[in-house]
CSV table of C-alpha atoms in Angstrom, one decimal:
chain,number,residue,atom,x,y,z
N,26,UNK,CA,121.9,139.0,42.6
N,27,UNK,CA,125.3,138.3,44.0
N,28,UNK,CA,126.2,135.9,46.9
N,29,UNK,CA,126.4,138.7,49.4
N,30,UNK,CA,122.9,140.0,48.7
N,31,UNK,CA,121.4,136.5,48.9
N,32,UNK,CA,123.2,135.8,52.2
N,33,UNK,CA,121.9,139.1,53.6
N,34,UNK,CA,118.3,138.2,52.8
N,35,UNK,CA,118.6,134.7,54.2
N,36,UNK,CA,117.4,134.5,57.8
N,37,UNK,CA,119.7,133.3,60.5
N,38,UNK,CA,118.7,129.8,61.7
N,39,UNK,CA,120.1,128.3,64.9
N,40,UNK,CA,122.1,125.1,64.9
N,41,UNK,CA,121.4,124.4,68.6
N,42,UNK,CA,118.9,125.4,71.3
N,43,UNK,CA,120.1,128.7,72.7
N,44,UNK,CA,119.0,127.6,76.2
N,45,UNK,CA,120.3,124.0,76.6
N,46,UNK,CA,122.7,123.7,73.6
N,47,UNK,CA,121.1,120.5,72.2
N,48,UNK,CA,121.7,120.3,68.4
N,49,UNK,CA,118.7,120.9,66.3
N,50,UNK,CA,117.9,118.3,63.6
N,51,UNK,CA,117.7,119.4,60.0
N,52,UNK,CA,113.9,119.2,60.1
N,53,UNK,CA,113.8,121.3,63.2
N,54,UNK,CA,116.0,123.9,61.5
N,55,UNK,CA,113.5,124.0,58.5
N,56,UNK,CA,110.6,124.4,60.9
N,57,UNK,CA,112.3,127.2,62.8
N,58,UNK,CA,113.2,129.0,59.5
N,59,UNK,CA,109.6,128.8,58.2
N,60,UNK,CA,107.5,129.2,61.3
N,61,UNK,CA,110.0,131.2,63.3
N,62,UNK,CA,109.0,129.3,66.4
N,63,UNK,CA,110.0,125.9,67.8
N,64,UNK,CA,109.9,124.1,71.2
N,65,UNK,CA,113.1,122.3,72.2
N,66,UNK,CA,112.3,118.6,72.9
N,67,UNK,CA,115.1,118.4,75.5
N,68,UNK,CA,114.4,121.4,77.8
N,69,UNK,CA,111.0,122.6,76.5
N,70,UNK,CA,112.4,126.0,75.9
N,71,UNK,CA,110.4,128.0,73.3
N,72,UNK,CA,112.6,129.3,70.6
N,73,UNK,CA,110.8,132.2,69.0
N,74,UNK,CA,112.5,134.4,66.3
N,75,UNK,CA,111.3,137.9,65.8
N,76,UNK,CA,112.1,140.2,62.9
N,77,UNK,CA,113.7,143.5,63.6
N,78,UNK,CA,112.3,145.9,61.0
N,79,UNK,CA,115.3,148.2,61.1
N,80,UNK,CA,117.9,145.7,59.9
N,81,UNK,CA,115.7,142.8,58.7
N,82,UNK,CA,117.6,140.2,60.7
N,83,UNK,CA,116.2,137.5,62.9
N,84,UNK,CA,116.8,137.7,66.7
N,85,UNK,CA,115.7,135.3,69.4
N,86,UNK,CA,113.1,136.9,71.6
N,87,UNK,CA,113.5,136.9,75.4
N,88,UNK,CA,111.2,134.2,76.9
N,89,UNK,CA,110.2,134.8,80.5
N,90,UNK,CA,110.4,131.4,82.1
């Protein structure tokens, strides 16, 4: 397996909350990568990652708040 194949299979993990921009801690990044869901401690925005079966990439879902 080369580097390109391993990076394609690795899910995208956010560095900051997509709503308020607060940086996520390393532990929060791990939780988001494993559970695919996290609540921002700053703005209480629910970050939920969904898997698109077509291209196998992670995308943030649209929260209705």
